[in-house]
Amino acid sequence: GRGRPEAAPPPPRAAAPAAAPWLRRLVLAEGFLFVFGLPLLGLADDFPPKPFSNLRVHGGSNHLVVPTDLLGRLLPTVPSDVVLVERCSSAWINALLPCELTHHLTPSARELLRRVGHSGRVIGPAFGRNVSPLLTMRNGEGGPFLRYTLPTFELRRVLAEARARGEAFRIDYRRLPRGYSADAAGRQALVATLPLTTLVERGGTSPPSCTVRRGNWFSARCTPDEPALQPPPQAWAQRLLMFWPNVWL
């Protein structure tokens, strides 16, 4: 008998329209700005090459050729200087910085990290801001205080937040010079030579106390340009910029 007639082939699909040349250029420019431009300007602290390059964005460039923190040297609203936080008693600040999450790991996971040369401790400052500071390990509770560096922009932000909560606390930090050494031996020798700033907040409307100690004997009141006495960053800058701490183990 006769076979069934073959079905007609489907009509060919129309080719997808090519992306507009301006759109391709926009995507390329956006990618270049995110990966290269923002770090060089000092406006980004978390970008793809950073985990592999250890590029320093603030406090002076450690790149052999390319400078960083360009805007921080020109605009007062953009962070530039870096402080080393030695101690802090603020519950709010210690929950956010440096934001240790080691307690969320299983013992076997921590042991595996140590076997491959890792410290076994996990720091995730984005977690405290984006999820909840109530789920982090408060710095200094149940162990020694983890020292960390922080751009003065971010220091001013967290100090203003702690003050708004009416906290009474103390924070000790050292202002690091531009181009400071980040290796363990160099930074320990450097810290011994730097003045120690102590800010004491009494809570409420009581004025704070701020002193700078040089050596074991000499101390003086902070000058008006001390980062701890500066107002918080402008609202637009706080919405657009956020920078993470670097732990000094």
mmCIF file of C-alpha atoms in Angstrom:
data_model
loop_
_atom_site.group_PDB
_atom_site.id
_atom_site.type_symbol
_atom_site.label_atom_id
_atom_site.label_comp_id
_atom_site.label_asym_id
_atom_site.label_seq_id
_atom_site.Cartn_x
_atom_site.Cartn_y
_atom_site.Cartn_z
ATOM 1 C CA GLY A 1 0.000 0.000 0.000
ATOM 2 C CA ARG A 2 0.896 3.561 -0.173
ATOM 3 C CA GLY A 3 2.985 5.000 2.678
ATOM 4 C CA ARG A 4 1.968 8.012 4.643
ATOM 5 C CA PRO A 5 3.111 11.264 3.045
ATOM 6 C CA GLU A 6 6.206 12.725 4.639
ATOM 7 C CA ALA A 7 5.695 15.819 6.745
ATOM 8 C CA ALA A 8 7.029 19.012 5.290
ATOM 9 C CA PRO A 9 10.269 20.169 6.946
ATOM 10 C CA PRO A 10 9.861 23.004 9.424
ATOM 11 C CA PRO A 11 10.693 26.430 8.108
ATOM 12 C CA PRO A 12 14.234 27.563 8.932
ATOM 13 C CA ARG A 13 14.566 29.634 12.033
ATOM 14 C CA ALA A 14 15.392 33.233 11.569
ATOM 15 C CA ALA A 15 18.911 34.102 12.626
ATOM 16 C CA ALA A 16 19.162 35.965 15.908
ATOM 17 C CA PRO A 17 19.785 39.625 15.315
ATOM 18 C CA ALA A 18 23.357 40.648 15.924
ATOM 19 C CA ALA A 19 23.981 42.745 18.997
ATOM 20 C CA ALA A 20 24.196 46.414 18.282
ATOM 21 C CA PRO A 21 27.798 47.636 18.104
ATOM 22 C CA TRP A 22 27.142 50.182 20.859
ATOM 23 C CA LEU A 23 25.894 47.420 23.173
ATOM 24 C CA ARG A 24 29.043 45.333 22.664
ATOM 25 C CA ARG A 25 31.189 48.356 23.374
ATOM 26 C CA LEU A 26 29.153 49.131 26.489
ATOM 27 C CA VAL A 27 29.584 45.607 27.881
ATOM 28 C CA LEU A 28 33.329 45.671 27.201
ATOM 29 C CA ALA A 29 33.686 49.081 28.838
ATOM 30 C CA GLU A 30 31.673 47.940 31.852
ATOM 31 C CA GLY A 31 33.848 44.850 32.287
ATOM 32 C CA PHE A 32 37.051 46.855 31.955
ATOM 33 C CA LEU A 33 35.819 49.408 34.494
ATOM 34 C CA PHE A 34 34.837 46.728 37.021
ATOM 35 C CA VAL A 35 37.997 44.634 36.748
ATOM 36 C CA PHE A 36 40.595 47.361 36.206
ATOM 37 C CA GLY A 37 39.192 50.876 36.541
ATOM 38 C CA LEU A 38 37.449 50.814 39.937
ATOM 39 C CA PRO A 39 40.388 49.190 41.809
ATOM 40 C CA LEU A 40 42.815 51.698 40.335
ATOM 41 C CA LEU A 41 40.551 54.567 41.359
ATOM 42 C CA GLY A 42 40.147 53.103 44.858
ATOM 43 C CA LEU A 43 36.382 52.657 44.490
ATOM 44 C CA ALA A 44 36.217 48.845 44.662
ATOM 45 C CA ASP A 45 37.521 46.490 47.312
ATOM 46 C CA ASP A 46 36.134 43.194 45.998
ATOM 47 C CA PHE A 47 36.900 42.337 42.371
ATOM 48 C CA PRO A 48 37.853 39.175 40.419
ATOM 49 C CA PRO A 49 41.660 39.551 40.308
ATOM 50 C CA LYS A 50 42.069 40.464 43.993
ATOM 51 C CA PRO A 51 42.114 36.958 45.539
ATOM 52 C CA PHE A 52 44.895 35.970 43.157
ATOM 53 C CA SER A 53 46.933 39.175 43.021
ATOM 54 C CA ASN A 54 46.637 40.459 46.632
ATOM 55 C CA LEU A 55 46.483 43.908 45.097
ATOM 56 C CA ARG A 56 46.404 46.653 47.697
ATOM 57 C CA VAL A 57 43.651 49.154 46.969
ATOM 58 C CA HIS A 58 44.218 51.584 49.861
ATOM 59 C CA GLY A 59 47.211 52.928 51.704
ATOM 60 C CA GLY A 60 49.536 52.899 48.716
ATOM 61 C CA SER A 61 49.912 50.539 45.782
ATOM 62 C CA ASN A 62 51.912 47.301 45.941
ATOM 63 C CA HIS A 63 51.793 46.863 42.165
ATOM 64 C CA LEU A 64 55.104 47.009 40.343
ATOM 65 C CA VAL A 65 53.847 49.458 37.699
ATOM 66 C CA VAL A 66 50.224 50.514 38.193
ATOM 67 C CA PRO A 67 49.101 52.902 40.967
ATOM 68 C CA THR A 68 45.907 52.436 42.976
ATOM 69 C CA ASP A 69 43.722 54.634 45.209
ATOM 70 C CA LEU A 70 43.968 57.490 42.738
ATOM 71 C CA LEU A 71 40.797 59.281 43.844
ATOM 72 C CA GLY A 72 41.625 58.813 47.514
ATOM 73 C CA ARG A 73 44.596 61.097 47.085
ATOM 74 C CA LEU A 74 42.434 63.863 45.651
ATOM 75 C CA LEU A 75 38.940 63.666 47.179
ATOM 76 C CA PRO A 76 38.302 63.773 50.949
ATOM 77 C CA THR A 77 35.059 61.775 50.590
ATOM 78 C CA VAL A 78 36.900 58.753 49.184
ATOM 79 C CA PRO A 79 38.927 56.577 51.609
ATOM 80 C CA SER A 80 42.672 56.614 51.362
ATOM 81 C CA ASP A 81 44.384 56.217 54.739
ATOM 82 C CA VAL A 82 44.392 52.881 56.551
ATOM 83 C CA VAL A 83 44.284 52.108 60.276
ATOM 84 C CA LEU A 84 45.215 48.971 62.190
ATOM 85 C CA VAL A 85 42.554 48.228 64.822
ATOM 86 C CA GLU A 86 44.320 46.728 67.844
ATOM 87 C CA ARG A 87 41.408 46.426 70.276
ATOM 88 C CA CYS A 88 37.718 47.288 70.407
ATOM 89 C CA SER A 89 34.973 46.723 72.971
ATOM 90 C CA SER A 90 31.973 47.771 70.845
ATOM 91 C CA ALA A 91 29.497 44.896 70.502
ATOM 92 C CA TRP A 92 28.252 46.282 67.192
ATOM 93 C CA ILE A 93 31.671 46.791 65.619
ATOM 94 C CA ASN A 94 32.977 43.432 66.883
ATOM 95 C CA ALA A 95 29.999 41.647 65.312
ATOM 96 C CA LEU A 96 30.679 43.256 61.922
ATOM 97 C CA LEU A 97 34.476 43.327 61.861
ATOM 98 C CA PRO A 98 36.266 41.288 60.838
ATOM 99 C CA CYS A 99 33.192 38.985 60.820
ATOM 100 C CA GLU A 100 34.565 35.517 61.580
ATOM 101 C CA LEU A 101 32.397 32.595 60.458
ATOM 102 C CA THR A 102 34.561 29.670 61.566
ATOM 103 C CA HIS A 103 31.861 28.374 63.919
ATOM 104 C CA HIS A 104 29.670 27.566 60.898
ATOM 105 C CA LEU A 105 32.227 25.001 59.679
ATOM 106 C CA THR A 106 32.226 21.390 60.821
ATOM 107 C CA PRO A 107 35.296 20.139 62.726
ATOM 108 C CA SER A 108 36.238 17.950 59.754
ATOM 109 C CA ALA A 109 36.124 20.957 57.411
ATOM 110 C CA ARG A 110 38.388 22.978 59.707
ATOM 111 C CA GLU A 111 40.813 20.066 59.967
ATOM 112 C CA LEU A 112 40.929 19.736 56.179
ATOM 113 C CA LEU A 113 41.751 23.452 55.865
ATOM 114 C CA ARG A 114 44.635 23.103 58.329
ATOM 115 C CA ARG A 115 46.029 20.092 56.494
ATOM 116 C CA VAL A 116 46.420 22.110 53.289
ATOM 117 C CA GLY A 117 48.160 24.997 55.059
ATOM 118 C CA HIS A 118 45.128 27.158 55.784
ATOM 119 C CA SER A 119 44.694 28.803 59.190
ATOM 120 C CA GLY A 120 41.370 27.019 59.608
ATOM 121 C CA ARG A 121 39.592 30.304 60.234
ATOM 122 C CA VAL A 122 37.066 31.816 57.826
ATOM 123 C CA ILE A 123 36.443 35.572 57.556
ATOM 124 C CA GLY A 124 33.439 36.816 55.591
ATOM 125 C CA PRO A 125 32.671 40.501 56.255
ATOM 126 C CA ALA A 126 29.928 40.604 53.627
ATOM 127 C CA PHE A 127 27.949 38.107 55.715
ATOM 128 C CA GLY A 128 27.539 40.486 58.647
ATOM 129 C CA ARG A 129 26.289 43.293 56.422
ATOM 130 C CA ASN A 130 24.126 41.301 54.014
ATOM 131 C CA VAL A 131 22.777 38.525 56.262
ATOM 132 C CA SER A 132 22.948 39.284 59.983
ATOM 133 C CA PRO A 133 25.638 40.352 62.474
ATOM 134 C CA LEU A 134 23.838 38.167 65.039
ATOM 135 C CA LEU A 135 25.155 35.039 63.295
ATOM 136 C CA THR A 136 28.843 35.982 63.406
ATOM 137 C CA MET A 137 31.540 35.363 66.012
ATOM 138 C CA ARG A 138 32.099 38.567 67.963
ATOM 139 C CA ASN A 139 35.713 39.547 67.753
ATOM 140 C CA GLY A 140 37.564 38.875 71.002
ATOM 141 C CA GLU A 141 34.919 36.646 72.606
ATOM 142 C CA GLY A 142 36.318 33.267 73.554
ATOM 143 C CA GLY A 143 39.767 34.040 72.181
ATOM 144 C CA PRO A 144 42.299 36.764 71.408
ATOM 145 C CA PHE A 145 41.201 39.848 69.512
ATOM 146 C CA LEU A 146 41.811 39.588 65.766
ATOM 147 C CA ARG A 147 43.622 42.706 64.594
ATOM 148 C CA TYR A 148 42.632 44.036 61.199
ATOM 149 C CA THR A 149 43.277 46.944 58.881
ATOM 150 C CA LEU A 150 40.488 49.188 57.635
ATOM 151 C CA PRO A 151 40.258 52.297 55.453
ATOM 152 C CA THR A 152 39.395 55.368 57.500
ATOM 153 C CA PHE A 153 36.208 55.737 55.434
ATOM 154 C CA GLU A 154 34.883 52.471 56.890
ATOM 155 C CA LEU A 155 36.161 53.285 60.385
ATOM 156 C CA ARG A 156 34.119 56.491 60.382
ATOM 157 C CA ARG A 157 31.045 54.552 59.231
ATOM 158 C CA VAL A 158 31.131 51.888 61.967
ATOM 159 C CA LEU A 159 31.964 54.430 64.686
ATOM 160 C CA ALA A 160 28.916 56.474 63.686
ATOM 161 C CA GLU A 161 26.746 53.344 63.756
ATOM 162 C CA ALA A 162 27.956 52.375 67.238
ATOM 163 C CA ARG A 163 27.380 55.917 68.500
ATOM 164 C CA ALA A 164 23.853 55.929 67.067
ATOM 165 C CA ARG A 165 23.140 52.838 69.174
ATOM 166 C CA GLY A 166 24.249 54.660 72.302
ATOM 167 C CA GLU A 167 27.094 52.263 72.978
ATOM 168 C CA ALA A 168 29.819 52.973 75.498
ATOM 169 C CA PHE A 169 33.025 51.475 74.167
ATOM 170 C CA ARG A 170 36.738 51.867 73.595
ATOM 171 C CA ILE A 171 38.737 51.376 70.424
ATOM 172 C CA ASP A 172 42.521 51.447 69.964
ATOM 173 C CA TYR A 173 44.098 51.798 66.533
ATOM 174 C CA ARG A 174 47.261 52.911 64.747
ATOM 175 C CA ARG A 175 47.392 54.970 61.578
ATOM 176 C CA LEU A 176 49.503 53.159 59.008
ATOM 177 C CA PRO A 177 51.778 55.105 56.672
ATOM 178 C CA ARG A 178 51.225 54.956 52.935
ATOM 179 C CA GLY A 179 53.141 52.083 51.388
ATOM 180 C CA TYR A 180 53.434 50.142 54.666
ATOM 181 C CA SER A 181 54.965 46.677 54.574
ATOM 182 C CA ALA A 182 52.387 43.877 54.681
ATOM 183 C CA ASP A 183 54.717 40.952 55.355
ATOM 184 C CA ALA A 184 54.688 39.551 58.892
ATOM 185 C CA ALA A 185 58.213 40.603 59.876
ATOM 186 C CA GLY A 186 57.986 44.078 58.365
ATOM 187 C CA ARG A 187 54.615 44.961 59.840
ATOM 188 C CA GLN A 188 55.547 43.874 63.360
ATOM 189 C CA ALA A 189 58.600 46.101 63.295
ATOM 190 C CA LEU A 190 56.493 48.934 61.883
ATOM 191 C CA VAL A 191 53.740 48.684 64.506
ATOM 192 C CA ALA A 192 56.249 49.121 67.321
ATOM 193 C CA THR A 193 57.081 52.597 66.002
ATOM 194 C CA LEU A 194 53.553 53.918 65.396
ATOM 195 C CA PRO A 195 51.517 56.015 67.863
ATOM 196 C CA LEU A 196 48.447 54.390 69.411
ATOM 197 C CA THR A 197 45.146 56.289 69.235
ATOM 198 C CA THR A 198 42.568 55.514 71.937
ATOM 199 C CA LEU A 199 38.954 56.628 71.573
ATOM 200 C CA VAL A 200 36.625 56.226 74.558
ATOM 201 C CA GLU A 201 32.904 56.699 73.961
ATOM 202 C CA ARG A 202 30.827 57.064 77.119
ATOM 203 C CA GLY A 203 27.450 56.609 75.445
ATOM 204 C CA GLY A 204 24.539 58.985 75.179
ATOM 205 C CA THR A 205 25.390 62.647 74.782
ATOM 206 C CA SER A 206 28.644 62.557 76.774
ATOM 207 C CA PRO A 207 31.610 63.814 74.748
ATOM 208 C CA PRO A 208 34.220 61.216 73.784
ATOM 209 C CA SER A 209 37.798 61.115 74.982
ATOM 210 C CA CYS A 210 40.544 60.733 72.394
ATOM 211 C CA THR A 211 44.288 60.491 73.082
ATOM 212 C CA VAL A 212 47.381 59.601 71.085
ATOM 213 C CA ARG A 213 50.190 57.799 72.884
ATOM 214 C CA ARG A 214 53.742 57.767 71.585
ATOM 215 C CA GLY A 215 55.929 55.282 73.365
ATOM 216 C CA ASN A 216 55.271 54.292 76.957
ATOM 217 C CA TRP A 217 55.184 57.731 78.521
ATOM 218 C CA PHE A 218 54.094 60.528 76.216
ATOM 219 C CA SER A 219 50.403 61.020 75.361
ATOM 220 C CA ALA A 220 48.411 63.959 74.036
ATOM 221 C CA ARG A 221 44.907 64.835 72.989
ATOM 222 C CA CYS A 222 43.894 63.963 69.459
ATOM 223 C CA THR A 223 44.044 66.720 66.895
ATOM 224 C CA PRO A 224 40.833 67.644 65.019
ATOM 225 C CA ASP A 225 41.942 65.714 61.923
ATOM 226 C CA GLU A 226 42.002 62.385 63.807
ATOM 227 C CA PRO A 227 39.862 59.847 61.840
ATOM 228 C CA ALA A 228 37.937 58.779 64.964
ATOM 229 C CA LEU A 229 36.741 62.357 65.472
ATOM 230 C CA GLN A 230 35.611 62.889 61.891
ATOM 231 C CA PRO A 231 31.902 62.816 60.989
ATOM 232 C CA PRO A 232 30.515 59.795 59.152
ATOM 233 C CA PRO A 233 30.928 59.688 55.364
ATOM 234 C CA GLN A 234 28.336 61.472 53.291
ATOM 235 C CA ALA A 235 25.096 59.558 52.713
ATOM 236 C CA TRP A 236 25.654 59.097 48.972
ATOM 237 C CA ALA A 237 29.144 57.717 49.581
ATOM 238 C CA GLN A 238 27.889 55.266 52.206
ATOM 239 C CA ARG A 239 25.318 53.911 49.751
ATOM 240 C CA LEU A 240 27.808 53.448 46.926
ATOM 241 C CA LEU A 241 30.995 52.431 48.754
ATOM 242 C CA MET A 242 31.811 49.684 51.220
ATOM 243 C CA PHE A 243 35.231 48.298 52.098
ATOM 244 C CA TRP A 244 36.313 45.146 53.890
ATOM 245 C CA PRO A 245 38.871 44.568 56.658
ATOM 246 C CA ASN A 246 42.120 42.658 56.184
ATOM 247 C CA VAL A 247 43.012 40.454 59.146
ATOM 248 C CA TRP A 248 46.532 40.489 60.570
ATOM 249 C CA LEU A 249 47.025 36.995 62.015
#
